[in-house]
Amino acid sequence: MTATIGAPVERVEGRAKVTGAARYTAEIAADRLAYAVLVGARVASGRVSSIDTRAAEHAPGVLAVLTHLNLARVAAVPNLFPSLFGRAAPGETFFPMQTDVVHYAGQPVAMVIASSLERAQHAATLLRIEYESAPPITTVEQGRTRAYEPSRIFGGLIPGRTVRGDVEAALARAELRIDATFRMAANHHNPIEPSATTAFWEDGRLMLHDATQGITATQMTVAAFLGLSPADVRVRTQFVGGGFGCKAMIWPHVTLAALAARHVGRPVRLALTREQMFTSCGHREEQEQRVVLGATRDGRLTAIRHHKLSPTSEFDDWAEPSLGSSELAYSCPNYEGVYRLFRSNTMTPTFTRGPGESTGMFALECAMDELASALGIDPLELRLRNHADADPSGKPWSSKSLKECYQLGADRFGWAQRNPAPRSQGDGRWLIGSGVATATYPVPALPHLQAQRARARLYADGSAIVECATQEFGTGAATAMAQVAADTLGIPFERVRFVYGDTDLPNSAAAVGSAGAGMLSSAVYAATSALRDQLVQLAIADAESPLHGAEPAAVDVKDGRLTRRDQPDRSEAYGDLLQRHSMRDAEAVGTWIPTGWDTGYAMTTFGVQFAEVAVDAELGLVRVRRLLGVFAPGRVLNPRTARSQLMGGMLWGLGQALLEGTLMDVRTGRCGLVLF
Amino acid sequence: MRPVSYARATSVAEAIAALRAHPDAAFLAGGTTEIDLLRLDVVRPNALVDINALPLSRIEDLADGGLRIGALARMSDVAEAPAVVERFPMLMQALLLGASAQLRNMATIGGNLLQRVRCSYFRDVASPCNKREPGTGCSALDGINRGHAVLGTSDHCIATHPSDLAVALIALDAVVRTEGPRGARAFPIDEFFLLPRDTPHLEHPTEHGELVVAVDVPAAPIARRSLYAKVRDRESYEFALASVAAAMDVQGGVIRAARVALGGVATKPWRARRAEQILVGAPAQRDTYARAAREELASARPRQLNAFKVELAQRAIVRALETLAETGGPQ
């Protein structure tokens, strides 16, 4: 049997997904299921002055119309804290429909619950809602003069200002300076599955199905909002149709679904419409970034100043951490990163794929290209000259293969063969250009991350189940975890069933920050290692076992058997051992405590991307012909699913650079009008 | 979703009668836009009369060498019809560059001509819109109007007509055939689309219960050398920023005849008659094309975010005509 970790194993849930057998949240069947429809505020700032619900209440099939006048109050509004930490993780510290205030367009102001979706939708159109509205602030242009410097951003995790050395002095001395400003549109995630929650109450216990990147985060958050014990909230969700960050935090609609179910005494499904996906679950904020580089004539960076201005909500200090990459991407003695925010009539922004890295590296790398051009140095060579051999604090990297990435990428792309002179390469009416950029992504080695747990059980027939309170939202985690379990227990991949999608299983954090596979696999490894060690101990203490008396470290597990490495003929199957001891199975729980900052190593993923782009200058067309990415992300559990992840990230970058942007109508503060 | 009744008609007469009986009823063909608009509460019929079972999907030769395309023929079927591919390449291209493969398999020719605009404010019932609710105002005039029209606009509506197919048909002098309360009628396609003026809610000269049954495309030897060029932000699944249907007959370096129509820039499929006048009799060269394009766009009225379309449309015309002159268009 060969190791499966690192093998391109096909997704275990692939067939269920492509045949439609996999059930998503809005497809969960329930007896007497009722349907809730949210009605969003049509103004972006002000208050609801009146709601006439009579026509809606009398429409056929309507069970309830809830507004701030009759919706139950939430027990508490928990602090905004990213969902990695085992606490409540609301997307914003504002819960709608508690008062008449309107902070942003689309904010829920009413909820109609009816016996069918269509009836609820129709009744929602019968509501007559009047507003007192004030002119909204929603864009950087409008908010520029109101900006302030927050002490911390991103749920309090990141300081608003980070300084190393003396940037001002270094820029004054710099032989060359580049000063560039970048404007970036807001982005909305829009995974293929819009967010949805199905809620019902069973013997006083709240049962939820939720399209979430963290069923445990849903559990903790809804429990906090409703004043329930986590023991009284159970979330079951196996499949999630993508998230890209909009399901990383737990947004108000989830708790509203639970409140609706309690109000009508029936199971309630609340599925957001595509339009509501623009005003219900966060976004990447519009932003302006300014990068000032100082350098020597031979292309050594002496200063990086990276400032960002962006809108946040009226109640939270949130900016995606766009400046973190500039702090460590290159060796540079002087650095200054400053976030500035202004209050706006939008909801609180949130994680959006490449949250901060994609925008921050875009700005930094464009500035690096400007510098390369000004210096007459090849852009790749400039990056090599500024390679950071250690992190800014001097810690060695846990691993870093960026130079190898540069080399491999340049070879495969044919970087050396290009003519760098502008407009020198063409194909018919197309001008052809190429470019390169460094990629970085942090490893979330943060203090206070929650313990990750998994439970492993081996049956006497040599099959195993491994359980964990996680979910499969398209990353391939269920497949990769079975691979880890199979290798650690020494049984074939096909004999492992990874069981997930239920908060009654051992705890794991939400799958966010590209940390899911790393954290989950550590728990699975801990559980399966503990189980293996337990069985090894059982065998070596057993006089009837061929392994009796062996050193534990001298026992291999392979092909469902325990074997003395130095005496391969002294071996027995797991099943024989268990049966001799009248054991149906053996079981162990494994716990992995995430490392904090004090590992002695700096941890960051590096890579490089090359692009070949065609431009029709006359018609203004931009078409990307080739994208090549080379990444060194550490140990790859499954190259097939890892490749999908990387390709997905590159395609998001392509869309972000060329096509995507949420349009805001500044007159009304409304975005995401029905554009499709 | 509003309550709506549904019935399936088995003959044209029955379908027309069903609509006449219900002042708020609507025909349902491919449904690729209508159902969306129904769900968005933008269109509010109280009854749908499904016409998909009617025998209106044939593509037949006309005696003069033209084609009669049944109103229920699917976009994908028309695009693949050998007669279309051989005689009217611009029509084939306009069909294949429109919508998406899935939509083309459902959407009908009649429905394509009757499709509603993609203006965000039209599709958003919370926004004022003269087309949706006459007299409420036009949100697009000073709103997000990058995709909006620069030709044929009024102070009441600047929504772009979204069809690619109609642009090719207008270049080909197609005729829209209907049957209705007043019997059979035929509209030159240019007259089938109304300018918004101060009545943007009126889009066609037809009356309630009048059913498009076919589109006639008259013989046009010039169209064998024709093309449809579509400029858009991305290569597929996207509407035109500017598009050009063009055919040109060049002999001895002189343009003997030309057909030019524009999409993506006007409130109706736009026959560029001024450009054609300049082209005919002039030398087949870039200067001619540029002058024709310039004069055609002279009446453009851009708004804040769509001003680029005035220049882009001209460049698209020049590119289309240059391509035709160089290659003769795809044969």
Coordinates of N, CA and C in Angstrom, one line a residue, chain A residues 554-669:
Chain A
A554 N 9.0 0.9 17.3 CA 9.5 -0.1 16.3 C 8.3 -0.8 15.6
V555 N 7.1 -0.3 15.9 CA 5.9 -0.9 15.2 C 5.4 0.0 14.1
D556 N 5.3 -0.6 12.9 CA 4.7 0.0 11.8 C 3.3 -0.4 11.6
V557 N 2.5 0.6 11.1 CA 1.1 0.2 10.7 C 1.0 0.4 9.2
K558 N 0.5 -0.7 8.6 CA 0.5 -0.7 7.1 C -0.5 -1.8 6.7
D559 N -1.2 -1.5 5.6 CA -2.2 -2.5 5.1 C -3.1 -3.1 6.1
G560 N -3.5 -2.3 7.1 CA -4.4 -2.8 8.1 C -3.7 -3.7 9.2
R561 N -2.4 -3.7 9.2 CA -1.7 -4.6 10.1 C -0.7 -3.8 11.0
L562 N -0.4 -4.4 12.1 CA 0.7 -3.9 13.0 C 1.9 -4.9 12.7
T563 N 3.1 -4.3 12.5 CA 4.2 -5.1 12.1 C 5.5 -4.5 12.8
R564 N 6.3 -5.4 13.3 CA 7.6 -5.0 13.8 C 8.5 -4.7 12.7
R565 N 9.0 -3.5 12.7 CA 9.8 -3.0 11.6 C 11.1 -3.9 11.4
D566 N 11.7 -4.3 12.5 CA 12.9 -5.1 12.4 C 12.6 -6.6 12.2
Q567 N 11.4 -7.0 12.4 CA 11.1 -8.4 12.2 C 9.7 -8.5 11.5
P568 N 9.7 -8.3 10.2 CA 8.4 -8.2 9.5 C 7.5 -9.4 9.6
D569 N 8.1 -10.5 10.0 CA 7.2 -11.7 10.2 C 6.4 -11.6 11.5
R570 N 6.8 -10.8 12.4 CA 6.0 -10.6 13.6 C 5.0 -9.5 13.3
S571 N 3.8 -9.9 13.0 CA 2.8 -9.0 12.5 C 1.4 -9.6 12.8
E572 N 0.4 -8.7 13.0 CA -1.0 -9.1 13.0 C -1.9 -8.0 12.5
A573 N -3.1 -8.5 12.1 CA -4.1 -7.5 11.6 C -4.8 -6.9 12.8
Y574 N -5.2 -5.6 12.6 CA -6.0 -4.9 13.6 C -7.1 -5.7 14.1
G575 N -7.8 -6.4 13.1 CA -9.0 -7.1 13.4 C -8.7 -8.3 14.4
D576 N -7.6 -9.0 14.2 CA -7.3 -10.1 15.1 C -7.0 -9.6 16.5
L577 N -6.3 -8.5 16.6 CA -6.0 -7.9 17.9 C -7.3 -7.5 18.6
L578 N -8.2 -6.8 17.9 CA -9.5 -6.4 18.6 C -10.3 -7.5 18.9
Q579 N -10.5 -8.5 18.1 CA -11.3 -9.7 18.4 C -10.8 -10.5 19.6
R580 N -9.5 -10.6 19.6 CA -9.0 -11.3 20.8 C -9.3 -10.7 22.1
H581 N -9.5 -9.3 22.0 CA -9.8 -8.6 23.2 C -11.3 -8.3 23.3
S582 N -12.1 -9.0 22.5 CA -13.6 -8.8 22.5 C -13.9 -7.3 22.3
M583 N -13.2 -6.7 21.4 CA -13.5 -5.2 21.2 C -14.1 -5.1 19.8
R584 N -15.3 -4.5 19.8 CA -16.0 -4.2 18.5 C -15.2 -3.2 17.7
D585 N -14.6 -2.2 18.5 CA -13.9 -1.2 17.9 C -12.9 -0.6 18.9
A586 N -12.1 0.3 18.4 CA -11.3 1.1 19.3 C -11.4 2.6 18.9
E587 N -11.3 3.5 19.9 CA -11.7 4.9 19.5 C -10.8 5.8 20.3
A588 N -10.5 6.9 19.7 CA -9.7 8.0 20.4 C -10.1 9.3 19.9
V589 N -10.0 10.3 20.8 CA -10.2 11.7 20.4 C -8.8 12.3 20.4
G590 N -8.6 13.1 19.3 CA -7.3 13.8 19.3 C -7.5 15.3 19.3
T591 N -6.7 16.0 20.0 CA -6.8 17.4 20.1 C -5.5 18.1 19.6
W592 N -5.6 19.1 18.8 CA -4.5 19.9 18.3 C -4.7 21.3 18.7
I593 N -3.7 21.8 19.5 CA -3.8 23.2 19.9 C -3.0 24.0 18.9
P594 N -3.6 24.9 18.2 CA -2.8 25.7 17.2 C -1.7 26.4 17.8
T595 N -0.6 26.5 17.1 CA 0.5 27.2 17.6 C 0.2 28.7 17.6
G596 N 0.8 29.4 18.5 CA 0.6 30.9 18.5 C 1.7 31.5 17.7
W597 N 2.2 32.7 18.1 CA 3.2 33.3 17.4 C 4.6 32.8 17.7
D598 N 4.7 32.2 18.9 CA 6.0 31.9 19.4 C 6.6 30.5 19.0
T599 N 6.6 30.3 17.7 CA 7.1 29.1 17.2 C 8.6 29.1 16.9
G600 N 9.2 30.3 16.9 CA 10.5 30.4 16.4 C 10.7 30.6 14.9
Y601 N 9.6 30.4 14.2 CA 9.6 30.5 12.8 C 8.5 31.6 12.3
A602 N 8.8 32.2 11.2 CA 7.8 33.0 10.6 C 7.1 32.1 9.5
M603 N 5.8 32.2 9.4 CA 5.1 31.3 8.4 C 4.3 32.1 7.4
T604 N 4.7 32.0 6.2 CA 4.0 32.6 5.1 C 4.1 31.8 3.9
T605 N 3.0 31.7 3.1 CA 3.1 31.0 1.8 C 3.5 32.0 0.7
F606 N 4.5 31.6 -0.1 CA 4.9 32.4 -1.2 C 4.7 31.7 -2.6
G607 N 4.6 32.6 -3.6 CA 4.5 32.0 -4.9 C 4.7 33.2 -5.9
V608 N 4.4 32.8 -7.2 CA 4.6 33.8 -8.2 C 3.6 33.6 -9.3
Q609 N 3.2 34.6 -10.0 CA 2.3 34.5 -11.1 C 2.8 35.2 -12.3
F610 N 2.6 34.6 -13.4 CA 3.0 35.2 -14.7 C 1.7 35.4 -15.6
A611 N 1.6 36.4 -16.3 CA 0.4 36.6 -17.2 C 0.9 37.1 -18.6
E612 N 0.2 36.6 -19.6 CA 0.4 37.1 -20.9 C -1.0 37.7 -21.3
V613 N -1.0 38.9 -21.7 CA -2.2 39.6 -21.9 C -2.2 40.3 -23.3
A614 N -3.3 40.1 -24.0 CA -3.5 40.8 -25.3 C -4.4 42.0 -25.2
V615 N -4.0 43.0 -25.9 CA -4.8 44.3 -25.8 C -5.1 44.7 -27.2
D616 N -6.4 44.9 -27.5 CA -6.8 45.6 -28.8 C -6.9 47.1 -28.4
A617 N -5.9 47.8 -28.8 CA -5.8 49.2 -28.3 C -6.9 50.0 -28.9
E618 N -7.3 49.7 -30.2 CA -8.3 50.5 -30.8 C -9.7 50.3 -30.2
L619 N -10.0 49.1 -29.8 CA -11.3 48.8 -29.3 C -11.3 48.7 -27.8
G620 N -10.2 48.8 -27.2 CA -10.1 48.8 -25.7 C -10.4 47.4 -25.1
L621 N -10.1 46.4 -25.9 CA -10.3 45.0 -25.4 C -9.1 44.5 -24.7
V622 N -9.3 43.8 -23.6 CA -8.2 43.2 -22.8 C -8.5 41.7 -22.7
R623 N -7.7 40.8 -23.2 CA -8.0 39.4 -23.1 C -6.7 38.7 -22.6
V624 N -6.9 37.9 -21.6 CA -5.8 37.2 -21.0 C -5.5 35.9 -21.7
R625 N -4.3 35.7 -22.2 CA -4.0 34.5 -23.0 C -3.5 33.4 -22.1
R626 N -2.6 33.8 -21.2 CA -2.0 32.7 -20.3 C -1.9 33.3 -18.9
L627 N -2.2 32.4 -18.0 CA -1.8 32.7 -16.6 C -1.0 31.5 -16.1
L628 N 0.1 31.8 -15.5 CA 0.9 30.7 -14.9 C 1.2 31.0 -13.4
G629 N 0.8 30.1 -12.6 CA 1.1 30.3 -11.2 C 2.0 29.2 -10.7
V630 N 3.0 29.6 -9.9 CA 3.9 28.6 -9.2 C 3.9 28.9 -7.7
F631 N 3.5 28.0 -6.9 CA 3.3 28.3 -5.5 C 4.0 27.2 -4.6
A632 N 4.5 27.7 -3.5 CA 5.1 26.8 -2.5 C 4.3 26.8 -1.2
P633 N 3.2 26.1 -1.2 CA 2.3 26.3 0.0 C 2.6 25.3 1.1
G634 N 3.7 24.7 1.1 CA 4.0 23.7 2.2 C 3.6 22.3 1.7
R635 N 3.2 21.5 2.7 CA 2.9 20.1 2.3 C 1.5 20.0 1.7
V636 N 1.5 19.5 0.5 CA 0.2 19.4 -0.3 C -0.4 18.1 0.1
L637 N -1.6 18.1 0.6 CA -2.3 16.8 1.0 C -2.8 16.1 -0.2
N638 N -3.4 16.9 -1.2 CA -4.0 16.4 -2.4 C -3.8 17.3 -3.5
P639 N -2.9 17.0 -4.4 CA -2.5 17.9 -5.5 C -3.7 18.3 -6.4
R640 N -4.7 17.3 -6.5 CA -5.8 17.6 -7.4 C -6.7 18.7 -6.8
T641 N -7.0 18.6 -5.6 CA -7.9 19.6 -5.0 C -7.1 20.9 -4.7
A642 N -5.8 20.8 -4.4 CA -5.0 21.9 -4.2 C -4.9 22.8 -5.5
R643 N -4.7 22.0 -6.6 CA -4.6 22.7 -7.9 C -5.9 23.5 -8.2
S644 N -7.1 22.9 -7.8 CA -8.3 23.6 -8.0 C -8.4 24.8 -7.2
Q645 N -7.9 24.8 -6.0 CA -7.9 25.9 -5.1 C -7.0 27.1 -5.7
L646 N -5.9 26.7 -6.2 CA -5.0 27.7 -6.7 C -5.5 28.3 -8.0
M647 N -6.1 27.4 -8.9 CA -6.7 27.9 -10.1 C -7.8 28.9 -9.8
G648 N -8.6 28.5 -8.8 CA -9.7 29.3 -8.4 C -9.2 30.7 -7.9
G649 N -8.2 30.7 -7.2 CA -7.6 32.0 -6.7 C -7.1 32.8 -7.8
M650 N -6.5 32.2 -8.8 CA -5.9 33.0 -9.9 C -7.1 33.5 -10.8
L651 N -8.1 32.8 -10.9 CA -9.3 33.2 -11.7 C -10.0 34.4 -11.0
W652 N -10.0 34.3 -9.7 CA -10.6 35.4 -8.9 C -9.7 36.7 -9.2
G653 N -8.4 36.5 -9.1 CA -7.6 37.6 -9.4 C -7.8 38.2 -10.7
L654 N -7.9 37.4 -11.7 CA -8.2 37.8 -13.1 C -9.4 38.7 -13.1
G655 N -10.5 38.1 -12.5 CA -11.8 38.8 -12.5 C -11.7 40.2 -11.8
Q656 N -11.0 40.1 -10.7 CA -10.8 41.3 -9.9 C -10.1 42.4 -10.6
A657 N -9.0 42.0 -11.3 CA -8.2 43.0 -12.0 C -8.9 43.6 -13.2
L658 N -9.7 42.8 -13.9 CA -10.2 43.2 -15.2 C -11.7 43.5 -15.2
L659 N -12.5 42.7 -14.5 CA -13.9 42.7 -14.8 C -14.8 43.1 -13.6
E660 N -14.4 42.7 -12.4 CA -15.4 42.7 -11.3 C -15.4 44.1 -10.6
G661 N -16.5 44.5 -10.1 CA -16.6 45.7 -9.3 C -18.1 45.9 -9.0
T662 N -18.4 46.1 -7.8 CA -19.8 46.4 -7.4 C -20.1 47.8 -7.7
L663 N -21.1 48.1 -8.4 CA -21.5 49.4 -8.8 C -22.4 50.0 -7.7
M664 N -22.1 51.2 -7.2 CA -22.9 51.9 -6.2 C -23.6 53.1 -6.8
D665 N -24.9 53.1 -6.6 CA -25.6 54.3 -7.0 C -25.5 55.3 -5.9
V666 N -24.6 56.3 -6.0 CA -24.4 57.2 -4.9 C -25.6 58.0 -4.5
R667 N -26.5 58.2 -5.4 CA -27.7 59.0 -5.0 C -28.5 58.3 -3.9
T668 N -28.6 56.9 -4.1 CA -29.5 56.2 -3.2 C -28.7 55.3 -2.2
G669 N -27.4 55.1 -2.4 CA -26.6 54.3 -1.6 C -27.0 52.8 -1.8

